[in-house]
Structure formats: structure tokens, C-alpha cells
Coordinates of C-alpha atoms in Angstrom, one line a residue:
Chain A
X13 CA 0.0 0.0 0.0
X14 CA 1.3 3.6 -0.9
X15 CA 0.7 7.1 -0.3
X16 CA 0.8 10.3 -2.5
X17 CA 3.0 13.4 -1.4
X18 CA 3.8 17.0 -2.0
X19 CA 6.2 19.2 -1.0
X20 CA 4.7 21.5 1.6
X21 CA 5.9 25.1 1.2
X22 CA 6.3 27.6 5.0
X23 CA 2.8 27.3 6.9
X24 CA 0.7 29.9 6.2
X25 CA -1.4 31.0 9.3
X26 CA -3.7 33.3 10.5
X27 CA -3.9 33.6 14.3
X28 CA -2.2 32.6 17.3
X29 CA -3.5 30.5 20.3
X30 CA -2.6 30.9 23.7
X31 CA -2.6 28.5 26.6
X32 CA -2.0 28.4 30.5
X33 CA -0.7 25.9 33.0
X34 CA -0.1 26.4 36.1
X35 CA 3.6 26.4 37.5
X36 CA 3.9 24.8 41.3
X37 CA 5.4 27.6 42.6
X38 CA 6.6 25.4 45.9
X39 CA 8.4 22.9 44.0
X40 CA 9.6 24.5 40.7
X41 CA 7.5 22.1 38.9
X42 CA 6.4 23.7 35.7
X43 CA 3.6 21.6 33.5
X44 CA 5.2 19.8 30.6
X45 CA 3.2 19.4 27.1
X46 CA 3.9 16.6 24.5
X47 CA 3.7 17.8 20.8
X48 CA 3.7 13.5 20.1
X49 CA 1.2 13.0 22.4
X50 CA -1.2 15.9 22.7
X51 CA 0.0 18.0 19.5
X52 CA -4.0 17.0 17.7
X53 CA -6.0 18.0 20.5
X54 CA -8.7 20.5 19.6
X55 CA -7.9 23.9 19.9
X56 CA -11.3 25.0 21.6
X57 CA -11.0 22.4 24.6
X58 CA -6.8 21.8 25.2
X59 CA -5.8 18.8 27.4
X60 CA -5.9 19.1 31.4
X61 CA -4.3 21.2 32.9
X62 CA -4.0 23.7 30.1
X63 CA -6.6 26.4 29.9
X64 CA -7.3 28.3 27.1
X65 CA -6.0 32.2 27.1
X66 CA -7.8 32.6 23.7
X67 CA -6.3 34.1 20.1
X68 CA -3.4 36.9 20.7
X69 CA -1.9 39.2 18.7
X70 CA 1.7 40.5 17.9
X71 CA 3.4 37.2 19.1
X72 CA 6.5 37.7 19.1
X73 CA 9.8 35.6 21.0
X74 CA 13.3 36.6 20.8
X75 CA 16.9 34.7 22.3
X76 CA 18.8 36.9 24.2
X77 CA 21.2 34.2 25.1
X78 CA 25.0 35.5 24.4
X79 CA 27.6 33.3 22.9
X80 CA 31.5 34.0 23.1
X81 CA 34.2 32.5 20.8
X82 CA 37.4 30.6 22.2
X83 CA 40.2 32.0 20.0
X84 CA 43.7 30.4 19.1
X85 CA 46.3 31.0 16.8
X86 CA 47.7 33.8 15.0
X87 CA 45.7 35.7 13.8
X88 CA 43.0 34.3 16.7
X89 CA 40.4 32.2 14.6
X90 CA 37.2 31.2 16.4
X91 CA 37.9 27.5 17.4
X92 CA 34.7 26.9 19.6
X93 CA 31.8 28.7 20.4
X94 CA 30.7 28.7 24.2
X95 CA 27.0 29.7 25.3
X96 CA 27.6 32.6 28.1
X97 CA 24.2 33.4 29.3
X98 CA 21.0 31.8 28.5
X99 CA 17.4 34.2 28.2
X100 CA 14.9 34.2 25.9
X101 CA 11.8 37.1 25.9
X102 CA 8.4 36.7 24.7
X103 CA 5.6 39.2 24.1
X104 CA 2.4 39.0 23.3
X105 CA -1.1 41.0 23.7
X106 CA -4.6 39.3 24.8
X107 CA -7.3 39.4 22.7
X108 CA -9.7 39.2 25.7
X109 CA -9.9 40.8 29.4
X110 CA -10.4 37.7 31.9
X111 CA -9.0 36.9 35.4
X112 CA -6.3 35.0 33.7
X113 CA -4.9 36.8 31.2
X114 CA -5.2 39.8 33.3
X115 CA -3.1 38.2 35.7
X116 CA -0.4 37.1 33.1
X117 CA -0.4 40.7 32.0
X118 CA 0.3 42.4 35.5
X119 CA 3.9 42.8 36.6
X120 CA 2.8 41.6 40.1
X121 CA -0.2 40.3 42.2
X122 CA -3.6 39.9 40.2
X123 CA -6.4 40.8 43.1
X124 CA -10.1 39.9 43.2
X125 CA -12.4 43.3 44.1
X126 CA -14.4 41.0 47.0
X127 CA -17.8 42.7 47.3
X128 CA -17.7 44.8 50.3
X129 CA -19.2 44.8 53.7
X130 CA -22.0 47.4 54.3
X131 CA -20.7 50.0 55.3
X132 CA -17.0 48.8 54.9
X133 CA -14.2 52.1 55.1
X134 CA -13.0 52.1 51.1
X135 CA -9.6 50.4 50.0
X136 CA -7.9 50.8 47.1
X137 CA -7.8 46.8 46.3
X138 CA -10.8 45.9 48.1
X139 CA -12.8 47.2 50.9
X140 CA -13.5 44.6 53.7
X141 CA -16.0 41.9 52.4
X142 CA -19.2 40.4 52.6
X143 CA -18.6 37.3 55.3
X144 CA -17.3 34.1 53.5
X145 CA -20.1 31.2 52.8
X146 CA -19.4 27.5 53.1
X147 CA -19.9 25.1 50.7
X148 CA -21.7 22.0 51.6
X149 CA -21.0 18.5 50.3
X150 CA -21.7 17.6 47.0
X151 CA -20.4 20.3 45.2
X152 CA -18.4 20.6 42.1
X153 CA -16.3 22.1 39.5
X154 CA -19.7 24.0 37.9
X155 CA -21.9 24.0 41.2
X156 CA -21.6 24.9 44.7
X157 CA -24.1 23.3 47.1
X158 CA -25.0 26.3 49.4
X159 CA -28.1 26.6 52.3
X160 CA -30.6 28.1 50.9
X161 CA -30.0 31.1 53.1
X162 CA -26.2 31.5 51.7
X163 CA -27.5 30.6 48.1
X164 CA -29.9 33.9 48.5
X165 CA -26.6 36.0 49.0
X166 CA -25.8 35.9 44.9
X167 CA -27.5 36.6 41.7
X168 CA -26.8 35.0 38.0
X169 CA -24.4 36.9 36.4
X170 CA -22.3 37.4 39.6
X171 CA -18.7 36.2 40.0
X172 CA -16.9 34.0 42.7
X173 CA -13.8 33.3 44.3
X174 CA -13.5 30.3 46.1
X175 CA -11.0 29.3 48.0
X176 CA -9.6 28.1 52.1
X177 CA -9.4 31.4 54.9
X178 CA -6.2 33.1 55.1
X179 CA -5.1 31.9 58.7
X180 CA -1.4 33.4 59.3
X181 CA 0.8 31.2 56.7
X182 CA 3.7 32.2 54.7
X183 CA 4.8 31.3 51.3
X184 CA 2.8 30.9 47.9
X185 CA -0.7 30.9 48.6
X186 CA -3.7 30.3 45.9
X187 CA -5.2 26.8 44.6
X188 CA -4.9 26.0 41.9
X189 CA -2.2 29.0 41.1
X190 CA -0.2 30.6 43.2
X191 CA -1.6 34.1 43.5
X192 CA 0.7 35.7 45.5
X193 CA 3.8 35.1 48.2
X194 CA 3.3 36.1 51.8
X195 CA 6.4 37.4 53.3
X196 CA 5.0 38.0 56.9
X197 CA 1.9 37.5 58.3
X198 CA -1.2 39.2 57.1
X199 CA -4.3 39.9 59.0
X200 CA -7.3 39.5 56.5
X201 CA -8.8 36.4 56.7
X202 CA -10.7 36.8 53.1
X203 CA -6.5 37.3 51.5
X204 CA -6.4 34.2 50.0
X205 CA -9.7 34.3 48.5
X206 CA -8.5 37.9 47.0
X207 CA -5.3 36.5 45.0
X208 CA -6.8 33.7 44.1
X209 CA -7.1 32.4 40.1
X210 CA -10.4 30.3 41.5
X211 CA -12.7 32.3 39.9
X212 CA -15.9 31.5 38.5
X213 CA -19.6 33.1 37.0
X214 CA -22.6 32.4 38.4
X215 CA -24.8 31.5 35.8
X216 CA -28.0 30.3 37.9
X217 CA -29.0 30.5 41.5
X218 CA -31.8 28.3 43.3
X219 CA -32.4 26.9 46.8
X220 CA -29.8 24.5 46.8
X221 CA -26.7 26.9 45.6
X222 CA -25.1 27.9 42.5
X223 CA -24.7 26.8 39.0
X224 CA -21.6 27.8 37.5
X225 CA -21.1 29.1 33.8
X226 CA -17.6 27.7 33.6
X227 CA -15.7 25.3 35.7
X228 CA -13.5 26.6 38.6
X229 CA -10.1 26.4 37.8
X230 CA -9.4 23.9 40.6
X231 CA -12.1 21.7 40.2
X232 CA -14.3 20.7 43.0
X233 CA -14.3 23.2 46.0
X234 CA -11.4 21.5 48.5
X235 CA -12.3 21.0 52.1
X236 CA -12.4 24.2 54.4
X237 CA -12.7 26.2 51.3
X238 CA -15.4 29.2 50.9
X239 CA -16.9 31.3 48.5
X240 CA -17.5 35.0 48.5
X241 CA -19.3 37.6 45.8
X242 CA -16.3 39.1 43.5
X243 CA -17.2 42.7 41.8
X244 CA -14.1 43.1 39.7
X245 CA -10.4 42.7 39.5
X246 CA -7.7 44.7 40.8
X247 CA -4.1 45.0 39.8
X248 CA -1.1 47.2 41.4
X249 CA 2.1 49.2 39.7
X250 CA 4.7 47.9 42.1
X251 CA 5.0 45.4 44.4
X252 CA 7.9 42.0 44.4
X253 CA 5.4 39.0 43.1
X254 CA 6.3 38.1 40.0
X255 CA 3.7 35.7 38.2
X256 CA 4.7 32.4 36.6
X257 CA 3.2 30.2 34.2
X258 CA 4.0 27.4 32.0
X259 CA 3.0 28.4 28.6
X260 CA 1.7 27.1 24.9
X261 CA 1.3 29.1 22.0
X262 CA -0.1 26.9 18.6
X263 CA 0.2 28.0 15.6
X264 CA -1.8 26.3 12.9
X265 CA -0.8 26.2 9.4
X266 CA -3.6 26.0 6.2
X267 CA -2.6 22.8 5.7
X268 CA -3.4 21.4 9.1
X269 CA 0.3 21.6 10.1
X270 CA 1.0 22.8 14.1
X271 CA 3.7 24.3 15.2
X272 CA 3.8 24.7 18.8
X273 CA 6.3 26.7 21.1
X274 CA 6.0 25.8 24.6
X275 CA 8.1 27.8 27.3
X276 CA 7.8 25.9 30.7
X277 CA 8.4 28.5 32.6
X278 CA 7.5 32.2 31.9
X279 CA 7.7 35.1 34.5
X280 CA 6.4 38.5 33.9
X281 CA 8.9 40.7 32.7
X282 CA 7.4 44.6 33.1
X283 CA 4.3 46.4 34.6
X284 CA 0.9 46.3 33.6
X285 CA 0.7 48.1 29.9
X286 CA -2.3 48.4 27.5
X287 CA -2.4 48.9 23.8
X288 CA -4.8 50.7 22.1
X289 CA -5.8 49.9 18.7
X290 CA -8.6 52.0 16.6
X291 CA -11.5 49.8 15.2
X292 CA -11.4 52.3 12.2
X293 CA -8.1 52.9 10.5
X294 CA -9.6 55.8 8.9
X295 CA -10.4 57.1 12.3
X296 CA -7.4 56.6 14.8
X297 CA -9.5 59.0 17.3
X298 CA -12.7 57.3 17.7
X299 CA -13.3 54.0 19.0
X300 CA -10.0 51.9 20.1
X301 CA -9.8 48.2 21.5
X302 CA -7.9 48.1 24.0
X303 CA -5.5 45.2 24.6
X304 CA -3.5 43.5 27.7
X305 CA 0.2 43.8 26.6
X306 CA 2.1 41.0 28.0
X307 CA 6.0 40.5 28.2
X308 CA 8.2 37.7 29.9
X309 CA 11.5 36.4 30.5
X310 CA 11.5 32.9 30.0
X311 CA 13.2 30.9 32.8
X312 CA 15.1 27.3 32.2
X313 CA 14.1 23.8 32.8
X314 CA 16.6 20.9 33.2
X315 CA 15.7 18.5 30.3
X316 CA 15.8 15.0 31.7
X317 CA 16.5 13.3 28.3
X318 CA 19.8 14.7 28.5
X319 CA 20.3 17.6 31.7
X320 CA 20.4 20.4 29.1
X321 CA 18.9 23.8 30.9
X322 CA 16.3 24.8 27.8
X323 CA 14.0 28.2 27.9
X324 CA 11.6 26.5 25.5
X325 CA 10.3 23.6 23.0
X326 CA 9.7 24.1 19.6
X327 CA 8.0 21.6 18.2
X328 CA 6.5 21.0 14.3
X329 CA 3.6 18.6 13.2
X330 CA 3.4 19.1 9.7
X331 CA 0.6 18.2 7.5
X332 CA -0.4 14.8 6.5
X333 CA 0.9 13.6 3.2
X334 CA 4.1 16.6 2.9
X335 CA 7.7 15.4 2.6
X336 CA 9.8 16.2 5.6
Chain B
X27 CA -6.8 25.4 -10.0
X28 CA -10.0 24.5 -11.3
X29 CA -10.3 22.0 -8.2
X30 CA -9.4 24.3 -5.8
X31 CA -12.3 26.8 -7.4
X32 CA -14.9 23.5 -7.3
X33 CA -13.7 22.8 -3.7
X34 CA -14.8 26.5 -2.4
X35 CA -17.9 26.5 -3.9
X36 CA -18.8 22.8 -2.6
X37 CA -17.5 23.7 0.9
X38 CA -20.0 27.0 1.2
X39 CA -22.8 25.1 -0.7
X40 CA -22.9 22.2 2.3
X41 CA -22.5 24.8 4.8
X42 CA -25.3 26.7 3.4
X43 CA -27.2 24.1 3.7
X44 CA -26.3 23.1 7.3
X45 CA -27.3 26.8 8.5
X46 CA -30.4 27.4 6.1
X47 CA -31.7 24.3 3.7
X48 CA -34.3 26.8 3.3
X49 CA -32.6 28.5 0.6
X50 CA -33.2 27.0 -2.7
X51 CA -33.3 28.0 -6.1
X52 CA -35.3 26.0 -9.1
X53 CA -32.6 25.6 -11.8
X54 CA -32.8 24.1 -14.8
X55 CA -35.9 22.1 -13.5
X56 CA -33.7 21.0 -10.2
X57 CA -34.2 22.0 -6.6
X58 CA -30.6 23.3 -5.6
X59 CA -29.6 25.2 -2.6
X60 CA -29.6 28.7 -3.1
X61 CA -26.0 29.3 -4.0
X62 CA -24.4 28.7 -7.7
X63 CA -21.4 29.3 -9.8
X64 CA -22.1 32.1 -12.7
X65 CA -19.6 31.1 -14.7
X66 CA -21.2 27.6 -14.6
X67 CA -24.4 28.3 -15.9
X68 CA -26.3 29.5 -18.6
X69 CA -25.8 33.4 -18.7
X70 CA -28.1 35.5 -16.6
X71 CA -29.6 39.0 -18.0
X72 CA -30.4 39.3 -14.7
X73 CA -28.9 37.4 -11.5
X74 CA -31.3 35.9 -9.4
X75 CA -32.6 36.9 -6.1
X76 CA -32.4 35.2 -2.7
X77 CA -29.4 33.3 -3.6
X78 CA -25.5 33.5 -3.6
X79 CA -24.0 33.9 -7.0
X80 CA -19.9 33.0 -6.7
X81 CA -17.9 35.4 -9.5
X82 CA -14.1 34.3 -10.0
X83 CA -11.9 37.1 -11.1
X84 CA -8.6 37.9 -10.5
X85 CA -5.4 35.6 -10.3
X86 CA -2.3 35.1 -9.3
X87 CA 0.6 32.6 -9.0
X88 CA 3.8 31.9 -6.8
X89 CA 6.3 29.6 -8.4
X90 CA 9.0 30.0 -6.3
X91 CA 8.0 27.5 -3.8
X92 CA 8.0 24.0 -3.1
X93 CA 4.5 23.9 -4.5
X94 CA 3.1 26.4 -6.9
X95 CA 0.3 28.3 -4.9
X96 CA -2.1 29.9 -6.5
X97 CA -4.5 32.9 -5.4
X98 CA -8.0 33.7 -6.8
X99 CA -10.2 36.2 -5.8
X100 CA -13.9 35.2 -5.7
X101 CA -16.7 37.7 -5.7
X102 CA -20.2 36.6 -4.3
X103 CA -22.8 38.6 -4.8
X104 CA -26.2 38.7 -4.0
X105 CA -29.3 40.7 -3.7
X106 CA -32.9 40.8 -2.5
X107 CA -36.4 42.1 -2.9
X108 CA -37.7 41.5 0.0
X109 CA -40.9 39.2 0.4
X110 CA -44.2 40.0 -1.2
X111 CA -45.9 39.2 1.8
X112 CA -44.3 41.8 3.5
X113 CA -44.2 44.4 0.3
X114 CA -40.7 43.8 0.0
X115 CA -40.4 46.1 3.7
X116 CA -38.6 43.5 4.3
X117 CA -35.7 43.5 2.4
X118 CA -33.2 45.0 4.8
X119 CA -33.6 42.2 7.5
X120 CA -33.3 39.7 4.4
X121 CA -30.2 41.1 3.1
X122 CA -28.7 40.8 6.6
X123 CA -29.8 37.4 6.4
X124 CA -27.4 36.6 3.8
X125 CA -24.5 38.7 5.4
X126 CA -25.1 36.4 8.2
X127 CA -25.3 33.3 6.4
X128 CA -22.2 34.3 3.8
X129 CA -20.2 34.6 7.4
X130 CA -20.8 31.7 8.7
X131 CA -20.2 30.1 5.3
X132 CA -17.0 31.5 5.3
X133 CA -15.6 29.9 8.6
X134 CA -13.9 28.3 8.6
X135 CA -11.6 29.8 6.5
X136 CA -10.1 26.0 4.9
X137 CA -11.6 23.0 3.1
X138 CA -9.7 19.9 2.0
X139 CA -9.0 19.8 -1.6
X140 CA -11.4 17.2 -3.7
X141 CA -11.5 16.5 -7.8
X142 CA -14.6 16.6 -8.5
X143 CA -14.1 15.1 -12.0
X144 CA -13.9 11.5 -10.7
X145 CA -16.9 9.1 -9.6
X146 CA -16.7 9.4 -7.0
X147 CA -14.8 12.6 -5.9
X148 CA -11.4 11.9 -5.0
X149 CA -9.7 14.0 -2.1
X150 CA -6.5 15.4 -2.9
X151 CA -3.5 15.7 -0.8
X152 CA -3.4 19.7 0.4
X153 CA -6.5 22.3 1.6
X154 CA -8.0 24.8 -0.3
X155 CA -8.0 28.4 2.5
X156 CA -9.1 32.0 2.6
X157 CA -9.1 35.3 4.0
X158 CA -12.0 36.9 5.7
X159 CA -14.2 38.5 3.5
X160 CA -13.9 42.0 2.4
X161 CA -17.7 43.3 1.6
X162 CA -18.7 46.0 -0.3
X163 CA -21.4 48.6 0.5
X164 CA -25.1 48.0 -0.2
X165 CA -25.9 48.9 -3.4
X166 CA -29.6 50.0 -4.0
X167 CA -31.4 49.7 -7.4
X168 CA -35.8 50.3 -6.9
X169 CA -36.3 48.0 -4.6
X170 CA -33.6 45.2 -5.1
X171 CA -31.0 45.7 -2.2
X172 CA -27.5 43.8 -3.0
X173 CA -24.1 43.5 -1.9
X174 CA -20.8 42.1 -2.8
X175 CA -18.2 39.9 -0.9
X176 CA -14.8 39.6 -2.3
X177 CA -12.8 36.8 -0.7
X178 CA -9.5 36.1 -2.0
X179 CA -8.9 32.2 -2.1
X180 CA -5.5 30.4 -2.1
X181 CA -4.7 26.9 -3.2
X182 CA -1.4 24.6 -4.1
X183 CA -0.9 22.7 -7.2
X184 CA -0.5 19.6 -6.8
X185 CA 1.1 16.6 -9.2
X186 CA -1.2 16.0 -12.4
X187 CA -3.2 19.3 -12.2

């Protein structure tokens, strides 16, 4: 049996996809993907634990890795080349405004707005909240089972956050990304629930609790954790978190070829930054989309098929039936 | 080329008729859905309503690639008098209809390549893609409303075409 062939000029493509993994802060343990494996999945519904950051624009990666030559003779001729430094950058802007790519495109902590106590003194990230509710058993990824006096609390269309109390501990905090590091201490028991990327809408409320319009990030609610009403997001100039993220970009060629450029570890270069862009050409004054402008340094991995440090995978499906 | 040309229009006709089997046009004594190649059929002295009629024009050709690819810009047009149940008031909402439809046609933007000269079609090796529609502004003649759509439509040559 036989096959037919052509040769398969550059892919030709139209739009980049971006996707999100979360990095275990704790352990350095960045989220791996496999091009052989996993490189056919469907672009609208990537494998676990990869989410979906949507189509962005102005992709672009760069090496800023330095080389140096080891000269000999006379005249000095380049006998080896050694690599100095290893860095690669990567930037990027979001199509769409949502928790997560918010959070990739802040410089520092990504805060939940918590809806406020009555009464509550204003804060810049969030006035005191609205008392915590408890999930009861039997809840899920897309509905919380709630008393029917805590279900009455929220309305469709409203947003949660749910996640454990804040109770003195240090370190990364957040399920199931770290949202922020704690240095010392804090005293607001609703913190975690502020940073955290658990974040869901409410897409119907009854007696028994609340459906959700998309799964919670970290599945099923975890014991001891509890939900609260979220108004908005909240994001600050300054501060010493940086956000990290294992990342996948897809590319996919008119030909069904994929190529696929996967950085295990990214950190947030710079500040938060917008760009505008007019929905007219003809007139650059009136209306304007305005779009999260991301930028990272991409930090090394130790390769165990061979303990290279690498900054990222390229990897190339190409179409069916092209010589290679 | 010519297979990449029969592979566009058979990839909006079955899409057409996923999103609206309602469209249909009686030709040449044959039920059809309501979208047709002009150069394909008898000529018109005046192109019917209701339906998408595909125009090829322009073309163009890279040969200094692996494969040759090839570029052809399609024009569909198409127009509308409305209902006569409505007095042809109607006609606005209709041709946004077909705006609507024509998008969703148009996505998405690839189709694999078929010869539609065998029995039965043959699929070929490569894809046939496109670029998003660039439409033209509503041109209004008594009380026919139509537009145009020009979509430029890229294909490679393959062995033995």
C-alpha cells in the first residue's frame, strides 16, 4: 500500500493560540506538554491542565542568550563557540480581558475586588468583604451546594472566588495557582480568596446553591474552602510577586500543520501596559480596542533526556501527506 | 486550480445548507440550494434573487516555492427584494440574512481539496484556504438591495493538475 506526497511550502497562518498551565510555585514544577502526544488536540478544549488564554496578537519571541568565541592561533580564529548566558523574551497581547490573562499581564499580584461589607471604610484593592459562605458536600467544579440562606446572598451573572481562609501562613498561597507570596503574616482572613485564580460566574442560583457558567479552575471546592461575591479585579504598579506560568502558543498552518512553542516557565517581565488599537483605520480617534500587553523572560528547565537547561520547546507537526 | 475553485464552492454550498436548507433556487428544473457558480451556468440577464451567486476574477501565481500556490479572488454577490408578503419592507432584514449566512459560510476559513471530476470525488493531498471577507457597501437599485463579498482564495498545485 502507498501514499501520495507534495512538497509543503512555509505554513501559512492566520492567528495565534494561547494557553495556560499552572507552574507549582513550591516545587519549581512547571507543567510539561507533549507535541507526540497531545500536539492533535482541539484547539477549543486543550488537554488538562491547560486552559485556554484565547487568540493573541503580535506574538513575538526573541533569544537573548550570548555566545562567546574561544580564539587560538595567530591571527585568533574562532575554534569553539561557548554559550555565556541563557534568556529568551516573549511578548504577546490578549485578545480578551479575563482573570487569567489579566493576571499574566500584570507585573505583580492579580487581586479579586471582593464585594464589600455594608458599610465597609473604602480600600484601594478591596474594601472589607461580605462574610465568606461554606460550601456543603456535593459540590463541584460547575456548582456549589449552598443553604438556601447563603444561596440567597448571589444573583446570575455574579462572580466568585472560592477558596480556604487566610489563617497566618507564609509562602505561595492560591489553589490551583499561586496568587501571591506572603512574606509576613497578614491579618485579613478573606486574602487568599483575593489572589486567588479560583474564579468563577454564576450562571444560575436556586435553593440549593449555584450553578456555574464555567468550571473553577481547581475543580471541586477542597475541604475548608469558601466562597464570596467578586465585583471586579484589581491589579497594582509595584509590588515583588512576580507571576509564573508554563505556557503554549499553537500556531496552525492552512494545511493542518501545528507548530507549537512551549516555554515551561515564563515570568512577567514589566508592569501592567495596554495597547490601544482603533476599530477604524480611517479614524485613529474614535473607537479603540484596548488590549493586555504582555511581556516575559522565560526561565530554564533541566531537560531530563539529557540535563540540558532549555528556555523553551519548539516543536512542528506538519501536515499529512508533505515530505519532511 | 480549477479543483481548488470546485472545492470552495462545494464547501460554502454544504455549509449553506447546514445553516439554512431553506434557501433553494429552481434551476434548470432541479431543486438546488440557493448558491451557484455564474460562470457555470447558462448566462443570466439578470442574476437571481435570494441566492448567492460566486464570480471568479482575478489571479495570481507563486512559483517559487515548493508547491506552486495559486490565489484567486472570488466575488459573491447577491441581492434581494424582500418578500411580497411583507411588500418587500422587508428587504433590509433579508439582506442581513445573507450577510449572516455568507459569514458563517466563510468559517472556517479551509476545506480539503477534492476533484470533482472523478466518480466518485477523489480528495486530494493539500487544503484549499481563505481570508475573511472584504464586503462592499449595499448597493440599491428600486427596490432590489445587494451586496458584494470579495474573498480572496488560495490553493497549491499539486502533481497532475
Amino acid at each position: 500500500m502507498g501514499t501520495n506526497w507534495f512538497s509543503a511550502p512555509a505554513p501559512v497562518t492566520r492567528r495565534v493560540r494561547g494557553y495556560f498551565a499552572p507552574v507549582n510555585r513550591s516545587a519549581q514544577s512547571p507543567v510539561l506538554f507533549d507535541a507526540a502526544e497531545q500536539g492533535g488536540f482541539t484547539l477549543d478544549s486543550p488537554p488538562a491542565p491547560w486552559v485556554s488564554l484565547g487568540w493573541i496578537q503580535e506574538f513575538t519571541r526573541k533569544t537573548t542568550s550570548k555566545a562567546s568565541s574561544v580564539l587560538t592561533g595567530i591571527p585568533a580564529a574562532t575554534l569553539e563557540q561557548v554559550r555565556e548566558t541563557l534568556e529568551a523574551q516573549v511578548s504577546l497581547q490578549f485578545l480578551s480581558w479575563t482573570k487569567l490573562t489579566m493576571a499574566l499581564a500584570t507585573g505583580s499580584q492579580h487581586m479579586n475586588l471582593l464585594a464589600p461589607a455594608s458599610g465597609a471604610t473604602a480600600a484601594a484593592d478591596g474594601a472589607q468583604a461580605i462574610a465568606a459562605v461554606t460550601p456543603q458536600s456535593g459540590s463541584t467544579a460547575t456548582s456549589i451546594v449552598l443553604s438556601s440562606e447563603d444561596a440567597a446572598r448571589f444573583t446570575p451573572g455574579s462572580i466568585i472566588s472560592v477558596d480556604a481562609d487566610y489563617s497566618g501562613q507564609t509562602g505561595f498561597v492560591g489553589v490551583p495557582v499561586s496568587g501571591a507570596y506572603v512574606r509576613q503574616a497578614l491579618t485579613d482572613v478573606d486574602y487568599i480568596r483575593r489572589v486567588t485564580f479560583n474564579v468563577a460566574l454564576v450562571s444560575g442560583v436556586s435553593s440549593a446553591g449555584l450553578a456555574l457558567a464555567e468550571p473553577l479552575p481547581g475543580g471541586a471546592p477542597a475541604p475548608g474552602a469558601k466562597v464570596q461575591a467578586v465585583t471586579g479585579f484589581v491589579d497594582r504598579e509595584g509590588g515583588s510577586f512576580y507571576q509564573e506560568w508554563s505556557a503554549l502558543f499553537v500556531m496552525e498552518g492552512s494545511q493542518g500543520e501545528r507548530m507549537f512553542f512551549h516555554y515551561p516557565r515564563l515570568q512577567t517581565l514589566c508592569g501592567a501596559e495596554e495597547v490601544a488599537v482603533p476599530l477604524d483605520n480611517k479614524n485613529k480617534g474614535g473607537q479603540a480596542r484596548v488590549l493586555l500587553k504582555g511581556q516575559y523572560l522565560a526561565l530554564p528547565v533541566t531537560d531530563p533526556l539529557d540535563g540540558e537547561r532549555v528556555l523553551c520547546y519548539r516543536s512542528f507537526l506538519p501536515s499529512p501527506h508533505a515530505l519532511v | 486550480m480549477q479543483n481548488a475553485k470546485d472545492s470552495f464552492y462545494m464547501a460554502l454550498r454544504t455549509r449553506l445548507v447546514a445553516t439554512n436548507p431553506e434557501r433553494t433556487i429552481l434551476l434548470r428544473g432541479t431543486v438546488r440550494p440557493g448558491i451557484l457558480v455564474e460562470e457555470a451556468e447558462a448566462p443570466f440577464s439578470q442574476l437571481p434573487n435570494d441566492v448567492f451567486v460566486l464570480r471568479w476574477l482575478g489571479l495570481g501565481a507563486d512559483m517559487d516555492l515548493g508547491s506552486t500556490m495559486t490565489a484567486e479572488e472570488c466575488e459573491i454577490v447577491y441581492q434581494t427584494c424582500g418578500t411580497q408578503s411583507f411588500g418587500g419592507l422587508d428587504r433590509g432584514r433579508l439582506l442581513s440574512e445573507m450577510d449572516e449566512e455568507l459569514v458563517g459560510m466563510l468559517a472556517p476559513f479551509y476545506t480539503p481539496k477534492v476533484n470533482y471530476t472523478t466518480t466518485p470525488p477523489s480528495a486530494m493531498l493539500t487544503q484549499v484556504f481563505w481570508d475573511e471577507p472584504g464586503f462592499g457597501a449595499v448597493v440599491v437599485q428600486r427596490d432590489r438591495l445587494s451586496r458584494s463579498a470579495k474573498v480572496m482564495v488560495y490553493s497549491y498545485q499539486e502533481q497532475g493538475e
